[in-house]
Amino acid sequence: MLHAVVLGSAAGGGFPQWNSNAPACRRARRGDAASNRAYPGVGRGLGNEQDWFVLNASPDLRLQIEATAALHPRERLRSSPISGVVVPGGDVDVLAGLLHLRERHRFSVYAPERVLAVIAANPIFGVLAPDCVERRELPLDERVELAGSSCSSGLAVTAFVVPAKVPLYLERAGEDPLLSEEGDAVGLEIIDTETGRSFFFIPGCAAMTDPLRQRLAGSTLVFFDGTLWRDDEMIQLGVGTKTGRRMGHMSMSGNDGTIAAFRDLGVARRIFIHINNSNPVLLEDSPERHLAEATGWEIAYDGMEVRL
C-alpha cells in the first residue's frame, strides 16, 4: 500500500513567512483557526511502513521529521526509517534540507542528471559522506526501483519534465529566462510495484502541455503546483514584482490556470501543494478557498495523509 504524508505544504517562504506582515500571515501568527501554519517546502514522506522516502528536501526538513512519528528513530541509539530522498529540482527550497541528514545515516539521493550536477558543483554537500549516502541518477521517462533498507522497497518512481525555468540562483543578471522543458523542473509518478497503483507529484509547473495532459488523464491522484491563486497576485499585494509565470508557476485561477486545465482530465483526486503565503486559499474562510473546493480541489496541509 502506498502511504504518503505531507511534511510541508507551503512554498519556500513557509506560512507565515518569517518577514511577511501580510494579512494572512498576521492571522496565522495570531493563531486564527481559519489559518493553519505550514512548514516551507513541499517535502512528502512516502513509505511502505518500513522504508520511507522524502520527496524534496526542504530547508525545514529536520522539523518536518520531528513532527512526523513515522519518520522517528525506531531502534538502537541512532537509526531512521528514511531510506532515500528524491530530489527532482535544483532550487534551494528542495535541496537545502539534505544538509540536515549528514549524521552518517545510510540512504540514497535520487535525482536527475542536472540536479546531481548542481549537488556535485557545491562542495557543501560533501558533508553527506559518500560511503553512507549514494547518489543515484533518475533518468527521465524511465521507471526506477527505490531501494529499501534490506531489500526492494516495493516502490518505484518515474521522473518526467514539465515546463519550467532555471532556479533563481542560476539566472543571469538582466535576463528573463525563457520557459523550457529541459529538466529544470521534474514531475514524479510514484508507483506501488505490487499493485500497480500510482500517483503524481508535480509541485512546480509553468504551463499545461499536451504531453502532460495525456500523462495525467484519468489518474487516481495528483499533487499539483498551487503556488499562486492569480498570476499577478504578488504584484497586486505589493510583495513582489514578478508574475507567477515569470517565477515558473501556473496559477490556480484564470482561463489558462490549473483549475481550468484539469477540468476535463478525469483525475479522481486533485490536491494543491506548494502554496505561497500570499495565496488566499490558505485561509479556510476565503472566497478563493471555497471556489477551489467547489471545483473538486483539496488544499494540502502539514500532516495530511493519503493511502492508495
Tab-separated table of C-alpha atoms in Angstrom:
chain	number	residue	atom	x	y	z
A	1	MET	CA	0.000	0.000	0.000
A	2	LEU	CA	1.188	3.497	-0.824
A	3	HIS	CA	1.194	5.652	2.291
A	4	ALA	CA	2.035	9.334	1.829
A	5	VAL	CA	2.308	12.046	4.477
A	6	VAL	CA	2.600	15.732	3.590
A	7	LEU	CA	5.582	17.036	5.545
A	8	GLY	CA	5.396	20.612	4.267
A	9	SER	CA	2.562	22.104	2.232
A	10	ALA	CA	3.776	25.696	1.817
A	11	ALA	CA	6.052	27.271	-0.763
A	12	GLY	CA	9.636	28.140	0.159
A	13	GLY	CA	8.858	31.027	2.499
A	14	GLY	CA	6.573	28.954	4.707
A	15	PHE	CA	3.346	30.224	6.255
A	16	PRO	CA	3.621	32.611	7.885
A	17	GLN	CA	6.749	33.734	6.065
A	18	TRP	CA	9.373	34.968	8.520
A	19	ASN	CA	9.483	38.540	7.160
A	20	SER	CA	5.921	38.903	5.892
A	21	ASN	CA	3.383	41.124	7.593
A	22	ALA	CA	0.692	40.450	5.003
A	23	PRO	CA	-2.868	39.994	6.340
A	24	ALA	CA	-2.900	36.203	6.067
A	25	CYS	CA	0.476	35.919	7.820
A	26	ARG	CA	-0.737	38.154	10.639
A	27	ARG	CA	-3.781	35.914	11.076
A	28	ALA	CA	-1.566	32.825	11.195
A	29	ARG	CA	0.634	34.351	13.896
A	30	ARG	CA	-2.423	35.164	15.981
A	31	GLY	CA	-3.447	31.513	15.853
A	32	ASP	CA	-6.569	32.197	13.764
A	33	ALA	CA	-8.495	28.926	13.472
A	34	ALA	CA	-9.066	29.518	9.752
A	35	SER	CA	-5.351	29.901	9.102
A	36	ASN	CA	-3.065	26.886	9.555
A	37	ARG	CA	0.689	27.325	9.868
A	38	ALA	CA	2.695	25.400	7.288
A	39	TYR	CA	6.356	24.470	7.063
A	40	PRO	CA	8.130	25.664	3.930
A	41	GLY	CA	8.939	23.347	1.101
A	42	VAL	CA	6.985	20.531	-0.422
A	43	GLY	CA	8.528	17.626	1.394
A	44	ARG	CA	6.458	14.474	1.429
A	45	GLY	CA	7.035	11.253	3.276
A	46	LEU	CA	6.340	8.214	1.143
A	47	GLY	CA	6.512	4.753	2.614
A	48	ASN	CA	5.633	1.091	2.748
A	49	GLU	CA	5.522	1.238	6.587
A	50	GLN	CA	9.161	0.084	6.789
A	51	ASP	CA	11.086	2.183	4.276
A	52	TRP	CA	10.294	5.860	3.865
A	53	PHE	CA	11.324	8.216	1.077
A	54	VAL	CA	11.274	12.006	1.221
A	55	LEU	CA	10.188	13.818	-1.942
A	56	ASN	CA	12.112	17.114	-1.907
A	57	ALA	CA	14.384	18.083	0.968
A	58	SER	CA	13.116	21.456	2.181
A	59	PRO	CA	15.122	23.754	4.495
A	60	ASP	CA	12.822	22.763	7.385
A	61	LEU	CA	13.284	19.019	6.882
A	62	ARG	CA	14.524	18.387	10.429
A	63	LEU	CA	11.412	19.995	11.920
A	64	GLN	CA	9.224	18.113	9.463
A	65	ILE	CA	10.781	14.814	10.542
A	66	GLU	CA	10.271	15.619	14.224
A	67	ALA	CA	6.609	16.431	13.529
A	68	THR	CA	6.026	13.063	11.780
A	69	ALA	CA	6.041	9.999	14.051
A	70	ALA	CA	6.501	7.572	11.155
A	71	LEU	CA	9.927	9.094	10.481
A	72	HIS	CA	11.265	8.872	14.044
A	73	PRO	CA	14.123	6.508	15.025
A	74	ARG	CA	12.854	3.028	15.952
A	75	GLU	CA	15.854	1.060	17.151
A	76	ARG	CA	19.377	1.386	18.522
A	77	LEU	CA	20.804	4.703	19.688
A	78	ARG	CA	20.769	6.037	16.141
A	79	SER	CA	18.511	4.947	13.288
A	80	SER	CA	15.975	6.237	10.805
A	81	PRO	CA	13.342	4.639	8.568
A	82	ILE	CA	14.338	7.083	5.799
A	83	SER	CA	15.858	5.006	3.002
A	84	GLY	CA	16.062	7.710	0.374
A	85	VAL	CA	15.409	11.258	-0.725
A	86	VAL	CA	14.070	12.037	-4.197
A	87	VAL	CA	15.144	15.497	-5.381
A	88	PRO	CA	13.548	16.357	-8.734
A	89	GLY	CA	14.717	20.002	-8.943
A	90	GLY	CA	17.703	22.218	-8.257
A	91	ASP	CA	16.007	25.007	-6.285
A	92	VAL	CA	17.302	25.824	-2.800
A	93	ASP	CA	13.853	25.017	-1.393
A	94	VAL	CA	14.175	21.350	-2.374
A	95	LEU	CA	17.917	20.830	-1.861
A	96	ALA	CA	18.896	22.588	1.370
A	97	GLY	CA	17.262	20.010	3.630
A	98	LEU	CA	19.805	17.404	2.575
A	99	LEU	CA	22.267	19.126	4.883
A	100	HIS	CA	20.169	18.056	7.883
A	101	LEU	CA	20.833	14.396	7.010
A	102	ARG	CA	24.594	14.469	7.489
A	103	GLU	CA	24.897	12.293	10.633
A	104	ARG	CA	26.193	9.215	8.771
A	105	HIS	CA	22.828	7.592	8.191
A	106	ARG	CA	22.797	5.331	5.135
A	107	PHE	CA	20.352	6.416	2.429
A	108	SER	CA	20.253	7.199	-1.282
A	109	VAL	CA	19.704	10.504	-3.052
A	110	TYR	CA	17.747	10.053	-6.291
A	111	ALA	CA	17.887	12.971	-8.735
A	112	PRO	CA	18.003	13.752	-12.456
A	113	GLU	CA	21.424	14.328	-14.003
A	114	ARG	CA	21.025	18.135	-13.968
A	115	VAL	CA	20.294	18.126	-10.238
A	116	LEU	CA	23.154	15.755	-9.426
A	117	ALA	CA	25.427	18.195	-11.279
A	118	VAL	CA	24.231	21.049	-9.048
A	119	ILE	CA	24.940	18.944	-5.943
A	120	ALA	CA	28.366	17.930	-7.230
A	121	ALA	CA	29.279	21.549	-8.036
A	122	ASN	CA	28.671	22.720	-4.460
A	123	PRO	CA	31.253	21.326	-2.020
A	124	ILE	CA	28.983	21.881	0.997
A	125	PHE	CA	27.065	18.729	0.028
A	126	GLY	CA	30.260	16.810	0.719
A	127	VAL	CA	29.068	16.631	4.338
A	128	LEU	CA	26.926	13.738	3.098
A	129	ALA	CA	29.699	11.158	3.314
A	130	PRO	CA	29.987	9.163	0.047
A	131	ASP	CA	30.431	5.899	1.961
A	132	CYS	CA	26.978	6.443	3.531
A	133	VAL	CA	24.987	8.439	1.011
A	134	GLU	CA	24.785	7.091	-2.529
A	135	ARG	CA	23.826	9.444	-5.349
A	136	ARG	CA	21.643	7.698	-7.914
A	137	GLU	CA	20.586	9.183	-11.232
A	138	LEU	CA	16.913	9.343	-12.162
A	139	PRO	CA	16.859	9.045	-15.961
A	140	LEU	CA	13.865	10.838	-17.416
A	141	ASP	CA	10.908	8.718	-18.502
A	142	GLU	CA	12.415	5.535	-17.048
A	143	ARG	CA	10.971	3.614	-14.122
A	144	VAL	CA	13.480	3.354	-11.263
A	145	GLU	CA	13.025	0.992	-8.330
A	146	LEU	CA	13.637	2.606	-4.940
A	147	ALA	CA	15.989	0.537	-2.804
A	148	GLY	CA	14.825	-0.411	0.682
A	149	SER	CA	16.965	-0.775	3.779
A	150	SER	CA	17.451	-4.505	3.302
A	151	CYS	CA	15.677	-5.377	0.040
A	152	SER	CA	13.351	-3.849	-2.534
A	153	SER	CA	11.007	-1.246	-1.084
A	154	GLY	CA	8.142	-2.185	-3.387
A	155	LEU	CA	8.119	1.404	-4.638
A	156	ALA	CA	9.275	2.867	-7.932
A	157	VAL	CA	9.431	6.334	-9.451
A	158	THR	CA	9.313	7.723	-12.972
A	159	ALA	CA	10.593	11.267	-13.498
A	160	PHE	CA	9.403	13.426	-16.408
A	161	VAL	CA	9.976	17.028	-17.452
A	162	VAL	CA	7.391	19.766	-17.041
A	163	PRO	CA	7.555	23.371	-18.319
A	164	ALA	CA	9.760	25.489	-16.047
A	165	LYS	CA	12.599	27.993	-15.785
A	166	VAL	CA	16.065	27.637	-14.291
A	167	PRO	CA	16.422	28.040	-10.493
A	168	LEU	CA	16.626	31.668	-9.339
A	169	TYR	CA	20.298	31.453	-8.314
A	170	LEU	CA	21.224	30.244	-11.817
A	171	GLU	CA	19.513	33.117	-13.626
A	172	ARG	CA	21.778	35.601	-15.384
A	173	ALA	CA	21.515	39.215	-14.271
A	174	GLY	CA	19.329	41.336	-16.522
A	175	GLU	CA	17.858	38.388	-18.419
A	176	ASP	CA	14.357	36.999	-18.216
A	177	PRO	CA	14.760	33.222	-18.558
A	178	LEU	CA	12.544	31.505	-21.072
A	179	LEU	CA	10.321	28.627	-20.092
A	180	SER	CA	11.670	25.308	-21.259
A	181	GLU	CA	11.233	21.560	-20.888
A	182	GLU	CA	14.896	20.728	-20.440
A	183	GLY	CA	14.672	19.273	-16.930
A	184	ASP	CA	14.756	22.398	-14.760
A	185	ALA	CA	11.511	21.119	-13.192
A	186	VAL	CA	10.580	17.472	-12.997
A	187	GLY	CA	7.340	15.774	-12.060
A	188	LEU	CA	7.224	12.353	-10.443
A	189	GLU	CA	4.969	9.343	-10.800
A	190	ILE	CA	5.182	7.194	-7.671
A	191	ILE	CA	4.296	3.547	-8.230
A	192	ASP	CA	3.418	0.633	-5.947
A	193	THR	CA	5.202	-2.182	-7.794
A	194	GLU	CA	2.934	-4.866	-6.306
A	195	THR	CA	-0.465	-3.358	-7.063
A	196	GLY	CA	0.455	-1.046	-9.932
A	197	ARG	CA	-1.308	1.853	-8.227
A	198	SER	CA	0.342	5.226	-8.606
A	199	PHE	CA	0.014	8.948	-8.058
A	200	PHE	CA	1.669	12.071	-9.452
A	201	PHE	CA	3.673	14.719	-7.586
A	202	ILE	CA	4.212	17.972	-9.523
A	203	PRO	CA	4.985	20.835	-7.094
A	204	GLY	CA	6.265	23.227	-9.763
A	205	CYS	CA	4.855	23.642	-13.273
A	206	ALA	CA	4.683	26.706	-15.519
A	207	ALA	CA	2.097	25.527	-18.060
A	208	MET	CA	-0.127	22.641	-19.087
A	209	THR	CA	1.083	20.957	-22.270
A	210	ASP	CA	-0.499	18.248	-24.402
A	211	PRO	CA	2.051	15.591	-23.305
A	212	LEU	CA	1.442	16.428	-19.646
A	213	ARG	CA	-2.298	16.402	-20.186
A	214	GLN	CA	-2.082	12.934	-21.742
A	215	ARG	CA	0.096	11.655	-18.899
A	216	LEU	CA	-2.278	12.809	-16.155
A	217	ALA	CA	-5.604	11.979	-17.812
A	218	GLY	CA	-7.662	9.505	-15.788
A	219	SER	CA	-5.146	9.234	-12.947
A	220	THR	CA	-6.126	8.391	-9.386
A	221	LEU	CA	-4.356	11.219	-7.570
A	222	VAL	CA	-2.316	14.298	-8.479
A	223	PHE	CA	-0.500	16.673	-6.128
A	224	PHE	CA	-0.031	19.831	-8.199
A	225	ASP	CA	1.601	23.274	-8.056
A	226	GLY	CA	-0.636	25.596	-6.025
A	227	THR	CA	1.792	28.494	-5.566
A	228	LEU	CA	-0.497	31.388	-6.519
A	229	TRP	CA	-4.217	31.978	-6.941
A	230	ARG	CA	-3.715	34.539	-9.739
A	231	ASP	CA	-0.766	35.329	-11.963
A	232	ASP	CA	-0.236	38.912	-10.733
A	233	GLU	CA	-1.026	38.087	-7.098
A	234	MET	CA	2.273	39.192	-5.568
A	235	ILE	CA	2.321	42.387	-7.631
A	236	GLN	CA	-1.211	43.317	-6.590
A	237	LEU	CA	-0.428	42.591	-2.937
A	238	GLY	CA	2.703	44.727	-3.129
A	239	VAL	CA	5.110	41.998	-2.022
A	240	GLY	CA	6.827	41.255	-5.322
A	241	THR	CA	7.439	42.384	-8.883
A	242	LYS	CA	7.158	39.088	-10.749
A	243	THR	CA	4.181	37.254	-12.146
A	244	GLY	CA	3.632	33.615	-11.363
A	245	ARG	CA	4.546	32.629	-14.913
A	246	ARG	CA	7.822	34.569	-14.611
A	247	MET	CA	8.587	32.531	-11.488
A	248	GLY	CA	7.763	29.274	-13.276
A	249	HIS	CA	4.346	28.548	-11.770
A	250	MET	CA	0.847	28.165	-13.152
A	251	SER	CA	-1.861	29.979	-11.231
A	252	MET	CA	-4.880	28.213	-9.807
A	253	SER	CA	-7.468	30.542	-11.392
A	254	GLY	CA	-7.955	32.039	-14.858
A	255	ASN	CA	-8.684	30.634	-18.297
A	256	ASP	CA	-5.161	29.217	-18.538
A	257	GLY	CA	-4.945	28.285	-14.858
A	258	THR	CA	-4.758	24.897	-13.211
A	259	ILE	CA	-8.429	24.547	-12.267
A	260	ALA	CA	-9.440	25.137	-15.890
A	261	ALA	CA	-6.666	22.886	-17.238
A	262	PHE	CA	-7.770	19.925	-15.093
A	263	ARG	CA	-11.500	20.331	-15.748
A	264	ASP	CA	-11.712	17.597	-18.396
A	265	LEU	CA	-8.793	15.359	-17.389
A	266	GLY	CA	-10.828	12.925	-15.295
A	267	VAL	CA	-8.375	12.972	-12.367
A	268	ALA	CA	-10.140	11.333	-9.416
A	269	ARG	CA	-8.431	13.307	-6.655
A	270	ARG	CA	-6.647	16.660	-7.040
A	271	ILE	CA	-4.619	18.306	-4.264
A	272	PHE	CA	-2.859	21.675	-4.404
A	273	ILE	CA	0.573	21.795	-2.760
A	274	HIS	CA	3.499	24.282	-2.610
A	275	ILE	CA	1.203	27.158	-1.627
A	276	ASN	CA	2.703	30.628	-1.291
A	277	ASN	CA	1.926	32.716	1.791
A	278	SER	CA	0.237	35.302	-0.464
A	279	ASN	CA	-2.327	32.787	-1.728
A	280	PRO	CA	-5.778	33.387	-0.176
A	281	VAL	CA	-6.697	29.680	-0.364
A	282	LEU	CA	-4.590	29.217	2.771
A	283	LEU	CA	-7.485	30.855	4.643
A	284	GLU	CA	-10.359	28.440	5.124
A	285	ASP	CA	-12.914	31.274	5.135
A	286	SER	CA	-11.749	32.951	1.910
A	287	PRO	CA	-13.915	33.052	-1.249
A	288	GLU	CA	-10.966	31.645	-3.215
A	289	ARG	CA	-10.753	28.622	-0.894
A	290	HIS	CA	-14.472	27.972	-1.290
A	291	LEU	CA	-14.203	28.244	-5.077
A	292	ALA	CA	-11.252	25.844	-5.266
A	293	GLU	CA	-13.063	23.279	-3.128
A	294	ALA	CA	-16.282	23.718	-5.105
A	295	THR	CA	-14.394	22.678	-8.243
A	296	GLY	CA	-13.193	19.484	-6.573
A	297	TRP	CA	-9.743	20.548	-5.382
A	298	GLU	CA	-8.272	19.930	-1.931
A	299	ILE	CA	-5.703	22.160	-0.240
A	300	ALA	CA	-2.765	20.241	1.229
A	301	TYR	CA	-1.854	20.788	4.859
A	302	ASP	CA	1.047	19.651	7.022
A	303	GLY	CA	0.402	16.154	8.332
A	304	MET	CA	-2.148	15.283	5.642
A	305	GLU	CA	-2.118	11.529	4.986
A	306	VAL	CA	-3.100	9.671	1.818
A	307	ARG	CA	-3.252	5.915	1.294
A	308	LEU	CA	-3.693	4.105	-2.019
